[in-house]
Coordinates of C-alpha atoms in Angstrom, one line a residue:
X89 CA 27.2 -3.4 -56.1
X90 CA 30.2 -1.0 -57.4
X91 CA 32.9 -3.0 -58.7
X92 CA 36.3 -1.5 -59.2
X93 CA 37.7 -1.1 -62.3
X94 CA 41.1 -2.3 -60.3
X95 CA 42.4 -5.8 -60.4
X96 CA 43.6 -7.9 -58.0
X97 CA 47.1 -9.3 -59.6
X98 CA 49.8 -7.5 -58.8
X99 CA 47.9 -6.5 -55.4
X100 CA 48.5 -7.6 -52.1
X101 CA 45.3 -10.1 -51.1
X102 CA 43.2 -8.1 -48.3
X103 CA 44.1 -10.7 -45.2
X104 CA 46.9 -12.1 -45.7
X105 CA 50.2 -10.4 -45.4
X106 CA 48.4 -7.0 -45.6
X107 CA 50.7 -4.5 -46.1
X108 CA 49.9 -0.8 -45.1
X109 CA 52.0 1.0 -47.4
X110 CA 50.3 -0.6 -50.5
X111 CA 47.1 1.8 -49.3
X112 CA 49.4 4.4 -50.4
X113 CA 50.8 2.9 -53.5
X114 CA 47.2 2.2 -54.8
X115 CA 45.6 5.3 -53.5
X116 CA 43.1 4.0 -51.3
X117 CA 43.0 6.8 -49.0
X118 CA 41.2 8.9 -51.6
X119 CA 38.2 7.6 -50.4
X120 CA 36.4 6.3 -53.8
X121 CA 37.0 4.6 -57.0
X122 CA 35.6 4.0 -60.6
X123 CA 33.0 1.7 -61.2
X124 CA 32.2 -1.1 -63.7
X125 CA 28.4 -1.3 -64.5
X126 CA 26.2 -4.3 -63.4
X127 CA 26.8 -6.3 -66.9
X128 CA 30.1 -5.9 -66.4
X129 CA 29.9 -7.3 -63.2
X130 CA 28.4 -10.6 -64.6
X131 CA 31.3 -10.9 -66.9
X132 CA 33.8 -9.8 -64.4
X133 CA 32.6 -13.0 -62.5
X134 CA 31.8 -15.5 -65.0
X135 CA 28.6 -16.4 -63.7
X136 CA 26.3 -13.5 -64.9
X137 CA 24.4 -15.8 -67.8
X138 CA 23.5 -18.7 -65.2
X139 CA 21.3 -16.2 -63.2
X140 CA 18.8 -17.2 -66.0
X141 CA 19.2 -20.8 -66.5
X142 CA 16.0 -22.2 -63.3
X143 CA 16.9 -25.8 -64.0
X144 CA 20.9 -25.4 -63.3
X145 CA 20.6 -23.0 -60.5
X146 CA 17.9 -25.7 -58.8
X147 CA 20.7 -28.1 -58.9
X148 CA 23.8 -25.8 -58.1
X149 CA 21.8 -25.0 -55.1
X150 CA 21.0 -28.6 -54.0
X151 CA 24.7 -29.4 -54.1
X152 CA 25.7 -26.1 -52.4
X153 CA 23.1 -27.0 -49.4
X154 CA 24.3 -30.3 -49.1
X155 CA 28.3 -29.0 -49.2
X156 CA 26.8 -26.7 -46.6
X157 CA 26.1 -28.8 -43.9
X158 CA 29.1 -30.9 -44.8
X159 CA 31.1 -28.3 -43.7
X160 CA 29.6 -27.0 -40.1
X161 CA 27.1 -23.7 -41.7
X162 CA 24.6 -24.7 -39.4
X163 CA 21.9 -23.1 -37.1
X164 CA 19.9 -24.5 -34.7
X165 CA 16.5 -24.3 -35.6
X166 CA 13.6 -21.5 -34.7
X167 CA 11.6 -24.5 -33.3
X168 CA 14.5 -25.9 -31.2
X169 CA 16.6 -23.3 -30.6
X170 CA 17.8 -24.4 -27.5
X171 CA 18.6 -28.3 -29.1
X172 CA 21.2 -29.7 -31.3
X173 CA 18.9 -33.1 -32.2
X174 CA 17.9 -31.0 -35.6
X175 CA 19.6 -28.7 -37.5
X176 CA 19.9 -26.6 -40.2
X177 CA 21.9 -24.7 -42.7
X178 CA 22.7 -20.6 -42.2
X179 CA 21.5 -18.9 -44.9
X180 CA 23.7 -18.6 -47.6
X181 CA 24.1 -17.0 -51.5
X182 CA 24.7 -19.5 -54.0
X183 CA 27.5 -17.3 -55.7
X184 CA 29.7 -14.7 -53.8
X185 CA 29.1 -11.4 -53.9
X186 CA 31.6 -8.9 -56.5
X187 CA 33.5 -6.7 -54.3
X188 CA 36.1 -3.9 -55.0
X189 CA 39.3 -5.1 -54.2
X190 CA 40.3 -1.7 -53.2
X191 CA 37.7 -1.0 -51.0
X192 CA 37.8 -4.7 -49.4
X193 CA 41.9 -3.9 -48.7
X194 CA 41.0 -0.5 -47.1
X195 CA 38.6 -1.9 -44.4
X196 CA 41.6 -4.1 -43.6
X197 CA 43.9 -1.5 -43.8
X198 CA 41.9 0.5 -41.4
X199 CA 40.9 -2.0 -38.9
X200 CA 44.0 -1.6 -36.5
X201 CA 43.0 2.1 -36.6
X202 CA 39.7 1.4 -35.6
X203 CA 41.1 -1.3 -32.7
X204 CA 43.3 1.9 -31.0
X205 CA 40.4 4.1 -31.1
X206 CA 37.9 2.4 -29.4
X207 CA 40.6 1.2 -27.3
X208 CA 41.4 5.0 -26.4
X209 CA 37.6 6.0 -25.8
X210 CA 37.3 2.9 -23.4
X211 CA 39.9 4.6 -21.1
X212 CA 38.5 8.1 -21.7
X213 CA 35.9 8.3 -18.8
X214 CA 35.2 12.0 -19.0
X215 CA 34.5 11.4 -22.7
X216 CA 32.3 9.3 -22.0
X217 CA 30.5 10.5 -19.5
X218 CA 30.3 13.8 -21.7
X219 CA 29.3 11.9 -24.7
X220 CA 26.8 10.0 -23.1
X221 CA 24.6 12.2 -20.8
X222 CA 21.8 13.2 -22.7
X223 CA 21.3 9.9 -23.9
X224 CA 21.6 8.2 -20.3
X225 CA 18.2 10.5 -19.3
X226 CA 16.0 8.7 -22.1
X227 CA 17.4 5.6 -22.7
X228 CA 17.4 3.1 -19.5
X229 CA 19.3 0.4 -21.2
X230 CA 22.6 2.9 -21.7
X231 CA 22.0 4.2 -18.2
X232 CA 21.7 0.9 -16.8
X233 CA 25.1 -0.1 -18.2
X234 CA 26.8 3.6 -17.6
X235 CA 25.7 3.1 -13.6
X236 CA 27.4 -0.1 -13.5
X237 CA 30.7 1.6 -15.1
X238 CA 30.4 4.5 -12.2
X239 CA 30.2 2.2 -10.0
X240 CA 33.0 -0.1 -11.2
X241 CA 35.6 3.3 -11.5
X242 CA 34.6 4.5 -8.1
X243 CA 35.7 1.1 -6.3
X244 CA 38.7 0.9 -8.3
X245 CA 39.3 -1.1 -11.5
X246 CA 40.3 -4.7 -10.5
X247 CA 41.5 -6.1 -13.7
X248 CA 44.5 -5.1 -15.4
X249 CA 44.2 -7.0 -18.7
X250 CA 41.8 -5.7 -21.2
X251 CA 40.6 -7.2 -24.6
X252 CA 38.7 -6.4 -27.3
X253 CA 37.1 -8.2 -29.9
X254 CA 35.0 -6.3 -32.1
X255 CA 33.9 -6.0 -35.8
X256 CA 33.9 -2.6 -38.0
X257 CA 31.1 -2.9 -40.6
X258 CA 30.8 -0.9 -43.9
X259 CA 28.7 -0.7 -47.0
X260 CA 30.1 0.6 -50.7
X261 CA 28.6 4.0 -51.6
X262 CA 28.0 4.5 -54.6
X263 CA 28.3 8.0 -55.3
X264 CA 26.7 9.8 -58.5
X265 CA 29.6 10.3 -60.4
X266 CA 29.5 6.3 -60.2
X267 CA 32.3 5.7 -58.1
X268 CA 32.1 3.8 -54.8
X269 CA 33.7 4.9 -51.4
X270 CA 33.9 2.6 -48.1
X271 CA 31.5 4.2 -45.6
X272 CA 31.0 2.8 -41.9
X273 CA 27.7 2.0 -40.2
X274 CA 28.9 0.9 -37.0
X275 CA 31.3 -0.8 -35.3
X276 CA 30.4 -3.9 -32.7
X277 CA 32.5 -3.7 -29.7
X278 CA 30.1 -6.8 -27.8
X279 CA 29.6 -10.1 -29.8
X280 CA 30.5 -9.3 -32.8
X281 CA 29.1 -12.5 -34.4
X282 CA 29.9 -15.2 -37.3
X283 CA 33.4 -15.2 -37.3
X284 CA 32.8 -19.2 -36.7
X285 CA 30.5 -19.6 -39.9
X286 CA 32.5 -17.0 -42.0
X287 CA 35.2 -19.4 -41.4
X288 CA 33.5 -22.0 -43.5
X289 CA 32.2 -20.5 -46.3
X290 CA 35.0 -19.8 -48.7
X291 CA 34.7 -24.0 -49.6
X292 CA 31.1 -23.9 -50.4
X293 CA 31.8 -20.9 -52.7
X294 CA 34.6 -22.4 -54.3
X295 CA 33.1 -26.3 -54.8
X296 CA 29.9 -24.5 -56.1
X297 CA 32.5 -22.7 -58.8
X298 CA 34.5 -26.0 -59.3
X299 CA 31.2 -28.1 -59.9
X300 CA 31.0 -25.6 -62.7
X301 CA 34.3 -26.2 -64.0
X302 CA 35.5 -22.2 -63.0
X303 CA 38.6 -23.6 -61.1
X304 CA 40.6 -20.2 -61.5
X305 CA 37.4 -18.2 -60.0
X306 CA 37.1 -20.6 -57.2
X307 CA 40.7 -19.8 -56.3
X308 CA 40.3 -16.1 -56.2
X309 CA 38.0 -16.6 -52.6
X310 CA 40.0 -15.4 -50.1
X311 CA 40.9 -18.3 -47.4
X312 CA 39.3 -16.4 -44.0
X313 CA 39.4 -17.9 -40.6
X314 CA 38.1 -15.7 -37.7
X315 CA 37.7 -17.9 -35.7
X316 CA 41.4 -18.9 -35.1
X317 CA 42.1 -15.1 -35.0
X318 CA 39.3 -14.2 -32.3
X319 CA 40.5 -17.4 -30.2
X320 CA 44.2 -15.7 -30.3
X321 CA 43.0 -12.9 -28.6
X322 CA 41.1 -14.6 -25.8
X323 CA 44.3 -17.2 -25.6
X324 CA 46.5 -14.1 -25.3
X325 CA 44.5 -12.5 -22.6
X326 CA 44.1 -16.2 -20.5
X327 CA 47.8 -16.2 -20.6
X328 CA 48.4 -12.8 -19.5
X329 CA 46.3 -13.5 -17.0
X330 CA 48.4 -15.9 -15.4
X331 CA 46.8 -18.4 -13.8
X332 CA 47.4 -22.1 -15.6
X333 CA 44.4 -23.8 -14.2
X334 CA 42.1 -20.8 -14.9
X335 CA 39.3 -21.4 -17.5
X336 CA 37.4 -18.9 -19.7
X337 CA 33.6 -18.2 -19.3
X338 CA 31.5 -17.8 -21.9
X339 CA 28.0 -16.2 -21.2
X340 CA 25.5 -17.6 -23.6
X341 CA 22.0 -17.2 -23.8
X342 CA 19.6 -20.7 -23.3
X343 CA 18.1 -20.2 -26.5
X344 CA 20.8 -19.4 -29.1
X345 CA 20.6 -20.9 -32.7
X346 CA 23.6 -19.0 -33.8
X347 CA 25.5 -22.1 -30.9
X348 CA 28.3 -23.6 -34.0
X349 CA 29.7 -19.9 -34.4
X350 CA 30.8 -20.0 -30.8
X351 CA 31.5 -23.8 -30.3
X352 CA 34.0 -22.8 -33.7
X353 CA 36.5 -20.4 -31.0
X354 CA 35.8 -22.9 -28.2
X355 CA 37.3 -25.6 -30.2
X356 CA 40.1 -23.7 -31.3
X357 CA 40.8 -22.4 -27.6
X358 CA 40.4 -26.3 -26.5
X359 CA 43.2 -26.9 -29.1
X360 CA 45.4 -24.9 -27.1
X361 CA 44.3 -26.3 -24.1
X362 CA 42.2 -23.8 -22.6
X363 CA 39.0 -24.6 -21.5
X364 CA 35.7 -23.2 -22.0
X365 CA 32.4 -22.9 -19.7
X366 CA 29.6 -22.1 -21.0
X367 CA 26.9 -20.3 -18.3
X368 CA 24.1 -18.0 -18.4
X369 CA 23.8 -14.8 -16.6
X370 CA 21.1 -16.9 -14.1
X371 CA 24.2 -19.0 -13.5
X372 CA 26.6 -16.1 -12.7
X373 CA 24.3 -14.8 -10.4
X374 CA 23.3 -18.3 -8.5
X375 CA 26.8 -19.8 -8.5
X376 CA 29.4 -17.2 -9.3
X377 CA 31.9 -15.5 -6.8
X378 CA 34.6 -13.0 -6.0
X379 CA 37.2 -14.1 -3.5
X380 CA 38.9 -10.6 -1.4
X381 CA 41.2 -10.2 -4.1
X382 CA 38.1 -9.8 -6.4
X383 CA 39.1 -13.2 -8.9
X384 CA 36.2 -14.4 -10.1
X385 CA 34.9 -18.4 -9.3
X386 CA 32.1 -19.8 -10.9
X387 CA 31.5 -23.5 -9.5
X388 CA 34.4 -23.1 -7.5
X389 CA 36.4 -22.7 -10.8
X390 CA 38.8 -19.3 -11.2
X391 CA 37.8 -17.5 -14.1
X392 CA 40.6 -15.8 -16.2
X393 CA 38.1 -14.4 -19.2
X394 CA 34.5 -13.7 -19.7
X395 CA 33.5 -14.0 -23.2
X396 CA 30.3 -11.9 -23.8
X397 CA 28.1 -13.3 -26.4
X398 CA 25.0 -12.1 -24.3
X399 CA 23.9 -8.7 -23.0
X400 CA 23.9 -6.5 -25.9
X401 CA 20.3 -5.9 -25.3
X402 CA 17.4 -4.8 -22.8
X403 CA 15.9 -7.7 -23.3
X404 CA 18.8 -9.7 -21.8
X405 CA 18.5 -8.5 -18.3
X406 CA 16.9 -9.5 -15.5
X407 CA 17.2 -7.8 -12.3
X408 CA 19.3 -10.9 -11.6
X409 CA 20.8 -10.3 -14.3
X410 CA 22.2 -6.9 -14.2
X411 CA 23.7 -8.0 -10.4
X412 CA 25.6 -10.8 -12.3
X413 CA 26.7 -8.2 -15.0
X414 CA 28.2 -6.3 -12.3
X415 CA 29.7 -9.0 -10.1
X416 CA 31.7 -9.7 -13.6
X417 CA 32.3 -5.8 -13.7
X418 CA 33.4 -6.0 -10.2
X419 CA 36.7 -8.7 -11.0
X420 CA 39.9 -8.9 -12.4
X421 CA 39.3 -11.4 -14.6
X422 CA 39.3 -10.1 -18.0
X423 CA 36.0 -9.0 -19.9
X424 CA 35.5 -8.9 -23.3
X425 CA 34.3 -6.3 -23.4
X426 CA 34.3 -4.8 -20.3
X427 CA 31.2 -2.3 -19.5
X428 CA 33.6 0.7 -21.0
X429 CA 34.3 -0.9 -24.3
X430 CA 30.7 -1.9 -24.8
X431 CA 29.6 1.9 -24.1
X432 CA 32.3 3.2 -26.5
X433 CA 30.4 1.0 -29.3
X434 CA 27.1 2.9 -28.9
X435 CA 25.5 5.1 -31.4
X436 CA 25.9 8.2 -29.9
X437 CA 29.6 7.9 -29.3
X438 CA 30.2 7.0 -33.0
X439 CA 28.6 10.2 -33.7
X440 CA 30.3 12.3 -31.5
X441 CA 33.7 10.8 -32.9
X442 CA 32.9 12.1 -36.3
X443 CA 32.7 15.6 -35.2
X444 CA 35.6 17.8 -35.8
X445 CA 38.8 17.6 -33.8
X446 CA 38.0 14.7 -31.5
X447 CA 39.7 11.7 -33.5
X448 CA 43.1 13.8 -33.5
X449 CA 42.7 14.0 -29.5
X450 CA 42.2 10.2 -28.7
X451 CA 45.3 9.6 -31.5
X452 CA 47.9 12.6 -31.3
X453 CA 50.7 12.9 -34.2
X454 CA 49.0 10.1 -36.0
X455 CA 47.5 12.1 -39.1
X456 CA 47.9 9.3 -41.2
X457 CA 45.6 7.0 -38.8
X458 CA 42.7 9.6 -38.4
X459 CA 42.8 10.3 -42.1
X460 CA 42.1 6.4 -42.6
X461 CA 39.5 6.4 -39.8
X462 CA 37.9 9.8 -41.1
X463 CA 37.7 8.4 -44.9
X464 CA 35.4 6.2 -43.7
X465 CA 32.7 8.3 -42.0
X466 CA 28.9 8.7 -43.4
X467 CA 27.4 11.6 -42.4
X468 CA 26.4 11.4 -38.4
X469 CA 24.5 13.9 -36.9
X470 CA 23.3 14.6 -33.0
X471 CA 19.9 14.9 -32.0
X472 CA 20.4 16.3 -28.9
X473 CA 17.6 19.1 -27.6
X474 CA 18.9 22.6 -29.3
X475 CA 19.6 24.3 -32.6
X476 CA 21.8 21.6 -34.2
X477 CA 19.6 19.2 -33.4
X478 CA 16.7 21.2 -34.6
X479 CA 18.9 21.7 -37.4
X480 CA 19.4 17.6 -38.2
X481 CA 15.7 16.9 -38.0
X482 CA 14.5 19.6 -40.6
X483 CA 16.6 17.9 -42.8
X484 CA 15.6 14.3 -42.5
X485 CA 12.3 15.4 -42.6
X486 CA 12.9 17.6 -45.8
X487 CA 14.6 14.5 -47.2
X488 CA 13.5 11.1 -45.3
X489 CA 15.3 8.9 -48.5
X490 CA 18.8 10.7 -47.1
X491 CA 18.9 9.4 -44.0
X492 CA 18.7 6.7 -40.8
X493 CA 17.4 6.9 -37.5
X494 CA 19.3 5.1 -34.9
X495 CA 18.7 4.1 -31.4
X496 CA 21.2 3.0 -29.5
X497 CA 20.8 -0.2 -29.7
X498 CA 23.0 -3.7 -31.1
X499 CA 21.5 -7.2 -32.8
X500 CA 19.7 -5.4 -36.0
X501 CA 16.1 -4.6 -37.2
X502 CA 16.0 -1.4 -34.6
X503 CA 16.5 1.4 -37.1
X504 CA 14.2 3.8 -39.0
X505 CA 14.0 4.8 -42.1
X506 CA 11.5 6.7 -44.4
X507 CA 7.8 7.7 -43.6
X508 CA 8.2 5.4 -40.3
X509 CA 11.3 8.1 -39.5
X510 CA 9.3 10.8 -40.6
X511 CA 6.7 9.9 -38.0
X512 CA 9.0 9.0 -35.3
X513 CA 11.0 12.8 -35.5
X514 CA 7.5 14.2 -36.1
X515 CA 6.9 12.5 -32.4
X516 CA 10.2 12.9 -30.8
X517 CA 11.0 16.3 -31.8
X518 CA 9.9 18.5 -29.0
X519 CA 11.3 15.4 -26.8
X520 CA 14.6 14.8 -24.3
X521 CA 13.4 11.5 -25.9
X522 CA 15.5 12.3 -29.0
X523 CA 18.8 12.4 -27.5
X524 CA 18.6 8.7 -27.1
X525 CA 19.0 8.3 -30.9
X526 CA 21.0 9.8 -33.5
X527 CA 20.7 10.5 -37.5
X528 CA 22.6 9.1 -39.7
X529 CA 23.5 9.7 -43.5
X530 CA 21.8 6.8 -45.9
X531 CA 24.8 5.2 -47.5
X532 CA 23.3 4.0 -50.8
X533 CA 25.5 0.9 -52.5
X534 CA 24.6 -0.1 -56.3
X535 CA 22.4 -2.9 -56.3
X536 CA 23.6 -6.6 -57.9
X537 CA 21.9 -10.1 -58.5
X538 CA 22.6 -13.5 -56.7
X539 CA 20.5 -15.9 -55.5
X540 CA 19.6 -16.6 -51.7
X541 CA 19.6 -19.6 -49.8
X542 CA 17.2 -20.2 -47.1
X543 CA 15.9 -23.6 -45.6
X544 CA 12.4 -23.8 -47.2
X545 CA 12.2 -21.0 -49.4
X546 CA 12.7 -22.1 -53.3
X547 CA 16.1 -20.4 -54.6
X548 CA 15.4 -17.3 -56.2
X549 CA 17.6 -14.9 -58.2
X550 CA 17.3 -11.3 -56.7
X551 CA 18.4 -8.0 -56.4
X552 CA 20.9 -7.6 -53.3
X553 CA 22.8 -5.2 -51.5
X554 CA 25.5 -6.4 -49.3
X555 CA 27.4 -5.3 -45.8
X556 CA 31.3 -6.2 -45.3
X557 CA 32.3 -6.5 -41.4
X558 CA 36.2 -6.5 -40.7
X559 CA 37.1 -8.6 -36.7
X560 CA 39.8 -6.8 -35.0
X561 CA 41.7 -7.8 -31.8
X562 CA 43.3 -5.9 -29.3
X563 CA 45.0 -7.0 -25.9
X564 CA 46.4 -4.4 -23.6
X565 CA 48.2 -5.4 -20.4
X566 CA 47.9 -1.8 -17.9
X567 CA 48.8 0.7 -20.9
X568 CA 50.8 -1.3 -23.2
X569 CA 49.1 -2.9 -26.3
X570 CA 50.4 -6.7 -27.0
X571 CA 48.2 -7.4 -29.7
X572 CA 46.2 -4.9 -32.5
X573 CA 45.2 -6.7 -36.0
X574 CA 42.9 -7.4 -38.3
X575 CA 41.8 -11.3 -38.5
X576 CA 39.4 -11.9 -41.2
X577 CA 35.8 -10.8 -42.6
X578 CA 32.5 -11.0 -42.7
X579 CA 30.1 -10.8 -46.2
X580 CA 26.5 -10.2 -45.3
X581 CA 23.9 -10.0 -48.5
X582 CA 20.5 -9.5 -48.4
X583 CA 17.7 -8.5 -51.0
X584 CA 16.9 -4.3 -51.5
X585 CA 13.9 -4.0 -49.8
X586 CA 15.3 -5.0 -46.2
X587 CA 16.4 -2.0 -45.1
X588 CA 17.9 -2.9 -41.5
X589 CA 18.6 -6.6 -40.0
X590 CA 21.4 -9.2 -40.3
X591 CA 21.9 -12.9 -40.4
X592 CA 20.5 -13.3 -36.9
X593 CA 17.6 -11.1 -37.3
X594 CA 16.7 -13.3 -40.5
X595 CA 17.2 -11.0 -43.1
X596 CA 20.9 -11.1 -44.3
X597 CA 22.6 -14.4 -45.7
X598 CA 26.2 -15.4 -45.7
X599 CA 28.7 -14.8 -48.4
X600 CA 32.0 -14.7 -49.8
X601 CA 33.8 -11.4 -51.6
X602 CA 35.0 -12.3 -54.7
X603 CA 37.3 -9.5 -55.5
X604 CA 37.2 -7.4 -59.0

């Protein structure tokens, strides 16, 4: 991975007490910086040389399994997904991952940007509509959603407390002159995940770095919490919301493994004594209820927040389903997201932002904001039926290694890249189908080693690539915002040849940035 050649004293640490103003003072907005090269990654970290030493990784990694599970990185199980009795660890690196200081500080930096836009396009319902009607004609899952946003605008928008919860991820470029730039692949508006594990991380790093007697690295992890920061923003919105004996909802599925990420905000919300319900959309739609002044009762119980850690994708809805999804549309309690916020994460709507003009419309006289936003855009292209989409697909085809294709589609492992792209635009190309995707520029980050963690595979020290996600939090009461900041990361690693996939989809691992 690129590693700047900046270092972190005299710098403000990315997280805490971020101050704007030092993007300037370092020149982050320039959009890249110089590089160190893999070697002197190793020595930048200290731990370059054990890579090669079998016998003390072996034992570096029983330790850091067993500190692991001592501290709540856990996953249900594939077999029993739907049990606690038997767990496991997540994933995990046995080192963290080197990561430019610079680049880590302007994701921060950026993430309140990023929390007003998409706050913006969610109130933008021409946009919208605009952005989205080619792909509503091919794609059934985005139509599904954008009929039940028509329908919730045309009775009147009950609730009056909005919130958003969503996590902008990036990758490093690494550019051929060898620097490295901060480039965007999407941003998660609906449950944006592992804000609970990521939380618990930073003290497996760090004892793995004090068993090896490198107290001073171990202190460079950055202390992250996400969890307490995503809990604030449901709290805020619960209290806005004004009832005291009002609970918050959260919509799970039955089978989720990922279940100690969420319990990890429903504990922190329980410490402020709110409480949490946990239901499935079945449960909505056997049990829930609006009164006439549309407040939402599951069980009899008034509902001030629905927490969303379900249907992101087709495969989520039932007919049944989709009518609870609606009945939620339908109230005033607060969603997050709410059907607009989750359309204004889609693929096609991140690609129409990049075009020219549009981010200076949703965020007039703030230059500085859209120059921030815009240094973080890849290359996004439509595929919409006509000349520039013509245009787009001659390319990728002339030059598969160059780019993505996208559907519009959350929870990894949906993209397309290479000679399985090739085919797919070969197939598409005379198609409306193609509107329901959009090409993307490959962002290409310089490859480093670590060694990956997985229950029942042997550790093994390979060559990794590696994703950094920054959680933002927005509340907005009718059109004033009470709440817009940035509240901690997310390191995802995984080997080279996984193209597309996260943590959930079983492909990524959790880690730490350890800032050079």
């Amino acid at each position: 991975m690129p590693v700047s050649v900046y270092q972190l004293n005299k710098r403000p640490t990315a997280g805490r007490d971020w101050n704007p103003r030092a993007v300037k003072k370092w020149g982050l907005l320039e959009g890249s910086i110089a590089l160190k090269s893999e070697s002197q990654v190793g020595m930048a970290t200290g731990w370059g040389s054990l890579l090669q030493d079998e016998q003390q990784l072996e034992e570096l990694a029983r330790q850091a399994v067993d500190r692991a599970l001592a501290e709540g990185v856990l996953l249900r199980t594939s077999q029993a997904p739907s049990s606690s009795h038997v767990v496991s660890y997540a994933p995990f690196t046995l080192f963290p991952s080197p990561v430019p200081s610079a680049l880590l500080e302007q994701a921060y930096a950026v993430q309140a940007d990023f929390n007003l836009l998409v706050d913006a396009v969610s109130q933008n319902a021409v946009f919208l509509e605009q952005t989205l009607s080619s792909t509503i004609k091919r794609d059934s899952f985005t139509a599904r959603l954008f009929d039940i946003h028509k329908q919730v605008l045309k009775e009147g928008i009950a609730q009056t407390v909005f919130l958003g919860l969503n996590r902008s991820d990036y990758m490093f470029q690494c550019n051929p002159d060898g620097s490295a730039a901060l480039k965007q692949i999407e941003i998660n508006t609906v449950s944006a995940s592992f804000g609970g594990l990521a939380s618990r991380t930073p003290a497996v790093h760090r004892h793995v770095l004090s068993v090896l007697g490198k107290t001073k690295e171990a202190a460079k992890i950055l202390s992250n919490n996400p969890s307490k920061g995503l809990a604030m923003g449901i709290a805020k919105a619960w209290e806005l919301y004004g009832s005291a004996n009002a609970q918050v909802l959260l919509i799970a599925q039955e089978k989720e493994r990922n279940i100690f990420d969420q319990r990890a905000i429903e504990n922190e919300l329980l410490a402020r004594n709110i409480h949490v319900i946990r239901r499935r959309f079945e449960d909505v739609s056997e049990k829930g209820s609006l009164d006439q002044d549309r407040r939402l009762f599951m069980d009899g119980q008034e509902i001030a927040v629905v927490y969303f850690r379900d249907g992101y994708m087709p495969g989520h809805y039932s007919l049944q389903n989709w009518e609870a999804r609606l009945l939620l549309e339908r109230s005033c309690a607060v969603k997050c997201p709410d059907i607009a916020t989750q359309l204004a994460g889609t693929k096609k709507v991140q690609q129409e932002l990049s075009r020219v003009g549009v981010l200076e419309s949703f965020l007039p006289g703030q230059p500085e904001a859209v120059a921030r936003l815009r240094a973080t855009f890849a290359g996004l292209y439509s595929l919409d039926l006509g000349e520039e989409g013509d245009q787009a697909i001659t390319k990728a085809i002339a030059a598969p290694s160059c780019f993505v294709l996208k559907p519009q589609r959350e929870g990894g492992g949906n993209n397309l890249y290479g000679e399985e792209m090739v085919q797919a635009l070969e197939r598409l190309k005379d198609s409306e189908e193609r509107a329901s995707y959009i090409l993307m520029e490959k962002i290409e980050p310089e490859p480093f080693r670590n060694c990956l963690l997985r229950p029942g595979s042997p550790a093994r020290v390979i060559q990794c690539i590696s994703e950094l996600g920054i959680f933002g939090v927005y509340v907005r009461e009718g059109k004033t915002l009470v709440m817009n900041k940035h509240v901690g990361h997310l390191l995802r690693t995984k080997a080279i040849e996984h193209a597309d996939g996260g943590v959930a989809a079983g492909v990524a691992v959790l880690d730490n940035p350890y800032p050079v």
